[in-house]
Coordinates of C-alpha atoms and ligand atoms in Angstrom, one line a residue:
Chain A
X1 CA 92.2 123.0 43.4
X2 CA 94.7 121.2 45.6
X3 CA 94.2 117.4 45.7
X4 CA 94.8 116.9 49.4
X5 CA 95.2 119.0 52.4
X6 CA 95.1 118.5 56.2
X7 CA 92.7 121.3 57.3
X8 CA 90.3 121.0 60.2
X9 CA 92.1 118.8 62.7
X10 CA 89.0 117.4 64.4
X11 CA 87.3 116.2 61.2
X12 CA 90.5 115.1 59.4
X13 CA 91.1 112.9 62.4
X14 CA 88.3 110.7 61.0
X15 CA 90.0 110.6 57.7
X16 CA 93.3 109.8 59.3
X17 CA 91.8 107.0 61.4
X18 CA 90.1 105.6 58.3
X19 CA 93.4 105.9 56.4
X20 CA 91.7 107.7 53.5
X21 CA 92.9 110.7 51.5
X22 CA 91.3 113.9 52.4
X23 CA 90.3 116.2 49.5
X24 CA 89.2 119.9 49.3
X25 CA 87.0 119.6 46.3
X26 CA 83.4 120.8 46.6
X27 CA 81.0 118.6 44.6
X28 CA 78.2 121.2 45.2
X29 CA 80.0 124.2 43.6
X30 CA 79.6 126.0 40.3
X31 CA 83.1 124.8 39.3
X32 CA 81.9 121.2 39.8
X33 CA 78.6 121.7 38.0
X34 CA 80.4 123.1 35.0
X35 CA 82.8 120.2 34.7
X36 CA 82.2 117.3 37.1
X37 CA 84.2 114.8 35.1
X38 CA 87.7 116.1 35.9
X39 CA 86.9 116.2 39.6
X40 CA 85.2 112.8 39.4
X41 CA 88.5 111.4 38.1
X42 CA 90.4 113.0 41.0
X43 CA 87.9 111.4 43.4
X44 CA 88.1 108.0 41.8
X45 CA 91.9 107.9 41.6
X46 CA 92.5 109.2 45.1
X47 CA 91.2 105.9 46.5
X48 CA 88.1 103.7 46.9
X49 CA 87.0 105.9 49.9
X50 CA 87.9 109.6 50.3
X51 CA 87.2 112.2 52.9
X52 CA 85.6 115.5 51.8
X53 CA 86.9 118.3 54.0
X54 CA 84.5 120.9 52.8
X55 CA 81.4 119.0 54.0
X56 CA 82.9 116.6 56.6
X57 CA 81.7 113.4 54.9
X58 CA 83.1 110.3 53.3
X59 CA 82.8 110.0 49.6
X60 CA 82.9 107.1 47.2
X61 CA 83.3 107.5 43.4
X62 CA 84.3 104.0 42.1
X63 CA 81.7 101.7 40.7
X64 CA 82.5 98.7 43.0
X65 CA 82.0 100.7 46.2
X66 CA 79.0 102.7 45.0
X67 CA 77.3 99.5 43.9
X68 CA 78.2 97.7 47.2
X69 CA 76.9 100.5 49.4
X70 CA 73.7 100.8 47.4
X71 CA 73.2 97.1 48.0
X72 CA 73.8 97.1 51.7
X73 CA 70.9 99.1 53.0
X74 CA 71.1 97.7 56.5
X75 CA 74.6 99.1 57.1
X76 CA 74.2 102.2 54.9
X77 CA 70.7 103.4 55.7
X78 CA 68.4 105.9 54.1
X79 CA 66.1 106.7 57.1
X80 CA 68.6 109.3 58.4
X81 CA 68.2 111.1 55.1
X82 CA 69.7 110.6 51.6
X83 CA 71.0 114.2 51.6
X84 CA 73.8 115.7 53.7
X85 CA 71.4 116.5 56.6
X86 CA 71.4 113.8 59.3
X87 CA 67.8 113.3 60.4
X88 CA 69.1 111.9 63.7
X89 CA 70.6 115.3 64.5
X90 CA 68.5 117.7 62.4
X91 CA 64.8 118.1 61.7
X92 CA 64.1 117.3 58.0
X93 CA 63.0 120.4 56.0
X94 CA 59.8 118.7 55.1
X95 CA 58.1 115.6 56.6
X96 CA 60.4 112.7 55.7
X97 CA 59.7 110.6 52.6
X98 CA 58.1 107.2 53.6
X99 CA 59.9 105.4 50.7
X100 CA 63.1 107.2 49.7
X101 CA 64.0 108.0 53.3
X102 CA 62.9 104.8 54.9
X103 CA 64.6 101.4 55.7
X104 CA 63.1 97.9 55.7
X105 CA 60.7 96.7 56.9
X106 CA 58.8 100.1 56.6
X107 CA 60.3 100.6 53.1
X108 CA 59.3 97.2 51.9
X109 CA 55.6 97.9 52.3
X110 CA 55.5 101.4 50.7
X111 CA 57.8 100.3 48.0
X112 CA 55.5 97.4 47.0
X113 CA 52.7 99.9 46.5
X114 CA 54.6 102.2 44.2
X115 CA 56.1 99.3 42.3
X116 CA 52.7 98.0 41.6
X117 CA 51.4 101.5 40.5
X118 CA 54.3 101.8 38.1
X119 CA 54.6 98.2 37.1
X120 CA 55.3 96.9 33.5
X121 CA 51.6 96.2 33.3
X122 CA 50.7 99.8 34.2
X123 CA 53.1 101.0 31.5
X124 CA 51.3 99.0 28.8
X125 CA 48.3 101.2 29.7
X126 CA 50.0 104.6 29.0
X127 CA 52.4 103.5 26.2
X128 CA 50.2 104.3 23.2
X129 CA 49.3 107.8 24.4
X130 CA 52.9 108.6 25.4
X131 CA 54.1 107.4 21.9
X132 CA 51.6 109.5 20.0
X133 CA 52.3 112.6 22.1
X134 CA 56.0 112.3 21.5
X135 CA 55.5 112.0 17.7
X136 CA 53.3 115.0 17.7
X137 CA 55.8 117.0 19.7
X138 CA 58.6 116.2 17.3
X139 CA 56.4 117.1 14.3
X140 CA 55.6 120.4 15.9
X141 CA 59.3 121.1 16.7
X142 CA 60.4 120.2 13.2
X143 CA 57.9 122.7 11.8
X144 CA 59.5 125.4 14.0
X145 CA 63.0 124.4 13.1
X146 CA 64.9 126.4 15.7
X147 CA 64.0 126.3 19.4
X148 CA 65.4 125.7 22.9
X149 CA 65.7 122.0 23.4
X150 CA 65.4 122.4 27.2
X151 CA 62.2 124.4 27.5
X152 CA 60.5 123.4 24.3
X153 CA 61.4 119.7 24.3
X154 CA 63.0 118.3 27.5
X155 CA 60.5 120.1 29.7
X156 CA 57.6 120.4 27.3
X157 CA 57.3 116.7 26.5
X158 CA 57.2 115.3 30.1
X159 CA 54.9 118.2 31.1
X160 CA 52.5 117.1 28.4
X161 CA 52.3 113.6 29.6
X162 CA 53.3 113.1 33.3
X163 CA 50.9 115.5 35.1
X164 CA 48.0 114.0 33.1
X165 CA 49.1 110.5 33.8
X166 CA 49.2 111.4 37.5
X167 CA 45.7 112.8 37.3
X168 CA 46.6 116.3 38.3
X169 CA 44.4 119.3 37.7
X170 CA 45.4 121.9 35.1
X171 CA 45.8 124.8 37.5
X172 CA 49.0 125.3 39.3
X173 CA 51.2 122.9 37.3
X174 CA 53.8 125.6 37.0
X175 CA 54.7 124.7 40.6
X176 CA 55.9 121.2 39.7
X177 CA 59.3 122.0 38.3
X178 CA 60.2 124.6 41.0
X179 CA 59.1 122.1 43.6
X180 CA 61.3 119.3 42.2
X181 CA 64.2 121.6 41.8
X182 CA 63.8 122.5 45.5
X183 CA 63.6 118.8 46.6
X184 CA 66.8 118.0 44.7
X185 CA 68.6 121.1 45.9
X186 CA 67.6 120.2 49.5
X187 CA 69.6 117.0 49.4
X188 CA 72.7 119.1 49.1
X189 CA 74.7 120.9 51.8
X190 CA 73.5 124.2 53.3
X191 CA 74.9 126.3 50.5
X192 CA 73.2 129.2 48.7
X193 CA 71.3 126.9 46.3
X194 CA 69.7 125.0 49.1
X195 CA 69.0 128.0 51.4
X196 CA 67.4 130.1 48.6
X197 CA 65.3 127.1 47.4
X198 CA 63.9 126.5 50.9
X199 CA 63.3 130.2 51.5
X200 CA 61.1 130.4 48.4
X201 CA 59.4 127.1 48.9
X202 CA 56.2 127.9 50.7
X203 CA 53.9 128.3 47.6
X204 CA 55.3 125.2 45.9
X205 CA 55.0 123.1 49.0
X206 CA 51.4 124.3 49.5
X207 CA 50.5 123.4 45.9
X208 CA 52.0 119.9 46.2
X209 CA 50.5 119.1 49.5
X210 CA 47.0 120.0 48.2
X211 CA 47.5 117.9 44.9
X212 CA 48.4 114.8 46.9
X213 CA 44.9 114.7 48.4
X214 CA 42.5 112.2 47.0
X215 CA 39.9 114.7 45.9
X216 CA 42.4 116.5 43.6
X217 CA 43.5 113.4 41.7
X218 CA 41.5 112.3 38.7
X219 CA 40.3 108.7 38.6
X220 CA 42.5 106.2 36.7
X221 CA 45.7 108.3 37.2
X222 CA 48.7 107.1 39.1
X223 CA 47.8 109.3 42.0
X224 CA 44.3 107.7 42.3
X225 CA 45.9 104.3 42.1
X226 CA 48.0 105.1 45.1
X227 CA 44.9 106.1 47.1
X228 CA 43.2 102.9 46.0
X229 CA 45.9 100.9 47.8
X230 CA 44.8 102.7 51.0
X231 CA 41.3 101.3 50.5
X232 CA 42.8 97.8 50.0
X233 CA 44.5 98.2 53.3
X234 CA 48.1 98.1 52.0
X235 CA 48.9 101.6 53.3
X236 CA 47.0 104.0 55.6
X237 CA 44.9 106.9 54.4
X238 CA 47.7 109.2 55.9
X239 CA 50.4 107.4 54.0
X240 CA 48.7 107.7 50.5
X241 CA 49.3 111.5 50.0
X242 CA 52.9 111.1 51.1
X243 CA 53.5 108.4 48.4
X244 CA 51.8 110.6 45.8
X245 CA 54.2 113.4 47.0
X246 CA 57.1 111.0 46.1
X247 CA 55.9 110.7 42.6
X248 CA 55.4 114.4 42.2
X249 CA 58.9 115.1 43.7
X250 CA 60.8 112.5 41.7
X251 CA 58.7 111.9 38.5
X252 CA 59.1 115.1 36.4
X253 CA 62.4 117.0 36.8
X254 CA 64.3 113.7 36.5
X255 CA 62.9 112.7 33.2
X256 CA 63.3 116.4 32.0
X257 CA 67.0 116.1 32.7
X258 CA 67.1 112.6 31.3
X259 CA 65.5 113.5 28.0
X260 CA 67.6 116.7 28.0
X261 CA 70.8 114.6 28.4
X262 CA 69.8 112.4 25.5
X263 CA 69.1 115.2 23.1
X264 CA 72.3 116.9 24.1
X265 CA 74.2 113.7 23.4
X266 CA 72.6 113.3 20.0
X267 CA 73.3 117.0 19.2
X268 CA 77.0 116.6 20.2
X269 CA 77.6 113.2 18.6
X270 CA 76.2 113.1 15.1
X271 CA 77.6 109.6 14.4
X272 CA 75.4 108.3 17.2
X273 CA 72.4 110.1 15.9
X274 CA 73.1 108.5 12.5
X275 CA 73.4 105.1 14.1
X276 CA 70.1 105.6 15.9
X277 CA 68.4 106.7 12.7
X278 CA 69.6 103.6 10.9
X279 CA 68.0 101.5 13.6
X280 CA 65.2 103.2 15.6
X281 CA 64.9 100.1 17.8
X282 CA 68.1 101.4 19.5
X283 CA 66.0 104.3 21.0
X284 CA 65.5 102.8 24.4
X285 CA 69.2 101.9 24.7
X286 CA 70.2 105.3 23.5
X287 CA 68.2 106.8 26.3
X288 CA 69.6 104.4 28.9
X289 CA 73.2 105.2 27.7
X290 CA 72.4 108.9 28.1
X291 CA 71.4 108.2 31.7
X292 CA 74.7 106.4 32.3
X293 CA 76.7 109.1 30.4
X294 CA 75.2 112.2 32.0
X295 CA 73.7 110.7 35.2
X296 CA 70.9 113.3 35.7
X297 CA 70.8 112.3 39.3
X298 CA 74.4 112.8 40.3
X299 CA 74.6 111.9 44.0
X300 CA 72.8 110.5 47.1
X301 CA 74.0 110.0 50.6
X302 CA 73.7 107.1 53.1
X303 CA 74.3 107.0 56.8
X304 CA 76.2 104.2 58.5
X305 CA 74.2 102.3 61.2
X306 CA 77.3 100.6 62.6
X307 CA 81.1 100.6 62.4
X308 CA 82.0 99.1 59.0
X309 CA 85.0 98.3 56.8
X310 CA 84.7 99.6 53.3
X311 CA 87.4 98.7 50.9
X312 CA 89.7 98.1 53.8
X313 CA 88.9 101.5 55.4
X314 CA 87.3 101.9 58.8
X315 CA 84.2 104.0 59.0
X316 CA 82.5 104.7 62.3
X317 CA 78.8 104.6 63.1
X318 CA 76.6 107.6 62.2
X319 CA 78.8 108.8 59.3
X320 CA 77.4 110.2 56.1
X321 CA 78.7 108.6 52.9
X322 CA 78.3 110.5 49.6
X323 CA 77.9 108.2 46.6
X324 CA 78.9 109.7 43.2
X325 CA 76.6 107.9 40.8
X326 CA 77.9 109.9 37.9
X327 CA 81.5 109.0 38.7
X328 CA 80.7 105.3 39.1
X329 CA 78.9 105.4 35.7
X330 CA 82.2 106.4 34.1
X331 CA 84.6 104.4 36.2
X332 CA 87.1 102.9 33.7
X333 CA 87.4 99.9 36.1
X334 CA 83.9 99.0 35.1
X335 CA 83.3 100.6 31.7
X336 CA 85.1 100.3 28.4
X337 CA 85.7 103.8 26.9
X338 CA 83.6 105.3 29.7
X339 CA 83.7 108.8 28.2
X340 CA 82.2 107.7 24.9
X341 CA 78.4 108.0 24.3
X342 CA 77.6 104.7 22.5
X343 CA 74.0 104.0 21.7
X344 CA 74.9 100.3 21.2
X345 CA 76.6 99.9 24.6
X346 CA 75.4 97.2 27.0
X347 CA 74.3 99.5 29.7
X348 CA 72.9 97.0 32.2
X349 CA 74.4 97.6 35.6
X350 CA 74.8 101.3 35.5
X351 CA 73.8 103.1 38.7
X352 CA 72.0 106.1 37.1
X353 CA 68.8 104.8 38.5
X354 CA 70.5 103.6 41.7
X355 CA 70.7 99.9 42.6
X356 CA 69.2 97.6 45.2
X357 CA 66.1 98.1 47.2
X358 CA 65.8 101.9 46.5
X359 CA 66.5 101.6 42.8
X360 CA 64.3 104.0 41.0
X361 CA 60.7 102.8 41.3
X362 CA 59.8 105.1 38.3
X363 CA 62.4 103.7 36.0
X364 CA 59.9 102.1 33.6
X365 CA 58.0 105.3 33.2
X366 CA 61.3 107.2 32.7
X367 CA 62.4 104.7 30.1
X368 CA 59.1 104.8 28.4
X369 CA 59.2 108.6 28.0
X370 CA 62.8 108.5 26.9
X371 CA 62.3 105.7 24.4
X372 CA 59.3 107.0 22.6
X373 CA 60.8 110.5 22.3
X374 CA 64.1 109.2 20.9
X375 CA 62.2 106.8 18.6
X376 CA 60.2 109.7 17.2
X377 CA 63.5 111.7 16.7
X378 CA 65.1 108.6 15.1
X379 CA 62.3 108.3 12.5
X380 CA 61.7 111.9 11.8
X381 CA 64.8 114.0 12.4
X382 CA 67.8 114.1 9.9
X383 CA 70.1 116.5 11.7
X384 CA 70.5 118.3 15.0
X385 CA 72.7 121.4 15.2
X386 CA 73.6 123.4 18.3
X387 CA 73.0 127.1 17.3
X388 CA 73.9 129.1 20.4
X389 CA 75.5 129.1 23.8
X390 CA 74.8 126.1 25.9
X391 CA 74.0 127.1 29.5
X392 CA 74.1 124.8 32.5
X393 CA 71.5 124.7 35.2
X394 CA 72.9 124.5 38.8
X395 CA 71.3 122.1 41.2
X396 CA 72.8 120.2 44.1
X397 CA 71.7 116.8 42.9
X398 CA 70.4 117.1 39.3
X399 CA 72.6 117.5 36.3
X400 CA 71.2 119.2 33.3
X401 CA 71.0 122.3 31.1
X402 CA 69.3 125.7 31.5
X403 CA 69.3 126.3 27.7
X404 CA 70.2 124.3 24.6
X405 CA 69.5 126.3 21.4
X406 CA 69.2 123.9 18.5
X407 CA 68.0 123.6 15.0
X408 CA 66.4 120.3 14.0
X409 CA 65.9 119.4 10.3
X410 CA 63.6 116.7 9.0
X411 CA 64.9 113.4 7.7
Chain B
X1 CA 81.6 76.6 37.7
X2 CA 78.1 75.6 36.4
X3 CA 77.7 75.6 32.7
X4 CA 74.4 76.8 31.3
X5 CA 72.8 76.8 27.8
X6 CA 70.6 79.5 26.3
X7 CA 68.5 78.5 23.3
X8 CA 67.6 81.4 21.1
X9 CA 64.2 81.6 19.4
X10 CA 65.8 80.5 16.1
X11 CA 67.1 77.3 17.8
X12 CA 70.7 78.5 18.1
X13 CA 72.3 77.2 21.2
X14 CA 74.8 79.2 23.3
X15 CA 76.6 77.5 26.1
X16 CA 78.4 79.7 28.7
X17 CA 80.3 79.2 31.9
X18 CA 78.8 80.9 34.9
X19 CA 80.7 82.0 38.0
X20 CA 79.5 80.4 41.3
X21 CA 76.9 82.5 42.9
X22 CA 76.3 84.5 39.8
X23 CA 72.7 84.8 38.5
X24 CA 71.8 83.4 35.1
X25 CA 71.2 87.0 34.0
X26 CA 74.6 88.1 35.1
X27 CA 76.3 85.2 33.4
X28 CA 74.3 86.0 30.2
X29 CA 75.1 89.7 30.1
X30 CA 78.8 89.0 30.9
X31 CA 78.9 86.6 27.9
X32 CA 76.9 88.9 25.7
X33 CA 73.9 86.6 25.3
X34 CA 71.8 88.9 23.1
X35 CA 68.3 87.9 24.2
X36 CA 68.7 89.1 27.8
X37 CA 68.4 92.9 28.3
X38 CA 68.3 93.2 32.1
X39 CA 67.5 96.9 32.1
X40 CA 67.2 97.0 35.9
X41 CA 70.5 95.3 36.5
X42 CA 69.0 92.3 38.4
X43 CA 66.9 94.2 40.9
X44 CA 63.6 92.4 39.9
X45 CA 62.0 95.5 38.5
X46 CA 62.0 95.4 34.7
X47 CA 61.1 91.9 33.5
X48 CA 63.5 92.2 30.6
X49 CA 65.5 89.1 31.6
X50 CA 62.6 86.8 31.0
X51 CA 63.4 83.1 30.2
X52 CA 61.5 79.9 29.7
X53 CA 63.1 77.2 31.8
X54 CA 63.5 73.8 30.1
X55 CA 60.8 71.3 31.4
X56 CA 63.3 69.0 33.2
X57 CA 64.8 71.8 35.2
X58 CA 61.7 73.7 36.2
X59 CA 61.1 71.8 39.5
X60 CA 64.7 72.0 40.5
X61 CA 64.7 75.8 40.8
X62 CA 63.7 77.4 44.1
X63 CA 60.1 78.8 44.1
X64 CA 59.6 82.3 42.9
X65 CA 58.9 85.3 45.1
X66 CA 55.6 87.3 44.8
X67 CA 57.6 90.2 43.2
X68 CA 58.9 87.9 40.5
X69 CA 55.4 86.5 40.0
X70 CA 53.8 89.9 39.6
X71 CA 56.5 91.2 37.3
X72 CA 56.2 88.2 35.0
X73 CA 52.6 89.2 34.3
X74 CA 54.0 92.4 32.7
X75 CA 56.7 90.6 30.6
X76 CA 56.6 91.5 26.9
X77 CA 56.5 88.0 25.5
X78 CA 53.8 85.5 26.4
X79 CA 54.0 84.2 30.0
X80 CA 54.1 80.4 30.3
X81 CA 54.2 78.1 33.2
X82 CA 58.0 77.8 32.6
X83 CA 58.5 81.6 32.8
X84 CA 61.1 82.9 35.2
X85 CA 63.2 86.0 35.6
X86 CA 66.8 85.0 34.9
X87 CA 68.2 87.6 37.4
X88 CA 66.4 85.6 40.2
X89 CA 68.0 82.3 39.3
X90 CA 71.2 82.0 41.4
X91 CA 73.6 79.5 39.8
X92 CA 75.3 76.9 41.9
X93 CA 76.9 73.5 41.1
X94 CA 73.5 71.8 41.4
X95 CA 72.3 73.8 38.4
X96 CA 75.2 72.7 36.2
X97 CA 73.7 71.9 32.8
X98 CA 70.7 74.2 33.1
X99 CA 68.9 75.0 29.9
X100 CA 67.0 78.3 29.4
X101 CA 65.0 79.2 26.3
X102 CA 64.9 82.9 25.3
X103 CA 61.6 84.5 24.4
X104 CA 61.2 86.3 21.1
X105 CA 61.2 89.7 22.7
X106 CA 61.9 91.4 26.0
X107 CA 60.2 94.8 25.2
Ligands
HEM1 C1 65.6 109.6 34.1 C2 64.8 109.7 35.1 C3 65.1 109.3 36.5 C4 66.3 109.1 37.2 C5 67.7 109.3 36.6 C6 66.0 108.6 38.5 C7 66.9 108.3 39.5 C8 66.7 107.7 40.7 C9 67.6 107.2 41.6 C10 69.2 107.3 41.4 C11 67.0 106.7 42.7 C12 67.6 106.0 43.9 C13 67.6 106.8 45.2 C14 68.4 106.1 46.3 O1 69.0 105.1 46.1 O2 68.4 106.7 47.4 C15 65.6 106.9 42.5 C16 64.6 106.5 43.3 C17 63.2 106.9 43.2 N1 62.7 107.4 42.0 FE1 63.6 107.9 40.3 N2 64.6 108.6 38.7 C18 64.0 108.9 37.5 C19 62.7 109.0 37.2 C20 61.7 108.7 38.1 C21 60.3 108.8 37.8 C22 59.7 109.0 36.5 C23 59.6 108.5 39.0 C24 58.1 108.5 39.4 C25 57.2 108.5 38.5 C26 60.6 108.3 40.0 C27 60.4 108.0 41.4 C28 61.3 107.6 42.3 C29 61.0 107.2 43.6 C30 59.7 107.3 44.3 C31 62.2 106.8 44.2 C32 62.4 106.2 45.6 C33 62.4 104.7 45.5 C34 62.8 104.0 46.8 O3 63.3 104.6 47.7 O4 62.5 102.8 47.0 N3 61.9 108.4 39.5 N4 65.4 107.5 41.2
FES2 S1 67.1 92.2 35.3 FE1 65.3 93.4 35.6 S2 63.9 91.9 36.4 FE2 65.7 90.8 36.0

């Protein structure tokens, strides 16, 4: 990998005029997925703003710039897509999200609805059930001893609580993870991962579209709560299914990779498992720190709505800017010992859930799942050992594992 | 540089110097005030930066938004008339001397 190179003259003209270093790294390649940290460092140290030749976009990998761009949604908009594809030039692969891919004032209204559906008050209603289910899952896994922490824990636990909490039917739930994987691959560039995901998407899209309809959502679930807001007049009857779709797209695979990240951390860093066991009230922070440390959602894009100066560099209107959340979360300018997983760290301010008006609207649900699972582990598990080859799963946006064989022994 | 005082549930007082324009939450996390969690980083989404504003200061703070009001209903500790989210309190010289009481829990 060469750090800089002047390739395509037309595109590098933009890099030259912005005065930013131009890099050849591909953040959507197998090489990157296997070890993003080394390339993150190259990106961060090259400058506050870089140019990525391979995909003809600006990139930012330092905390200050990522945080600033996330918090200036008027200049760095989402309505032209938060993936590489620019909706001003290209038709979105599915009808555009009315929350994630929207700007104020439209975003403000839809956001208020989901923020209420997933509010702290709503969490109190599901907490007890989520806690009991996590404890039962850990008991079951301890009885088995050896298992795959991805399929049997990181996927199994959210699958045992989230679809029910949404109010989904039993049939067809096997479509949920493939659909989410598709959605997160589709934010990436037109590489093989994206193309293949879209080619195979028809059945998953059909399933999700149907489950977003009111008649398929059980009363009392988050899905029905969204539809109830249409009755109240806060959104239209056409908007309700699209907001349910946002929850189905972003609410499952993210927590799978979040919980997977946390278990992988505890398996690799036994001193941190010991610390957590000595004080199970650290569970919630141990999960939060895993989100900072692994950043299950690695990247999102914004599009400039005007010419703008960013860290002294000139960026024109209509440019895509790629934000490296994972790199910002390990920027040594912001974090002490960034490459250390520390369950006692003050994690406030990390951008693993984003920041600003689009900051994850499901963060409380994600934290609830992570906390109760890690609290169950803290109380019941004595030791976690990795017993076989750890395999990474490749996705253009999500960072996580395909397989993590472990043995868990009781406390 | 406004100076603000946090009073812990056990009565312990912690006085810190805030930067101009900083929120009370930011000043607290920067100075490691233990009773402020601020899980959402100041985006008015988590209610884990809950404080009780000292009586004499209450009326001097700007009114709260509907978002803040709704979130406070979900705060872990009891909501009182003096409840505010510290991330929504922007500090300026006119708040020099502000006193904030910490609730017994944020989760
Ligand atoms: C560990 C788990 C999770 C992570 C790491 C995560 C990460 C993120 C990030 C980084 C964003 C910001 C997007 C942007 O700025 O463009 C976001 C937004 C969003 N998330 Fe999450 N998320 C998680 C769990 C969830 C859950 C459980 C749900 C729903 C139940 C959810 C629903 C959403 C929605 C609807 C948005 C769009 C919000 C908006 O645009 O205003 N997420 N998430
Ligand atoms: S820091 Fe989350 S609401 Fe104040």
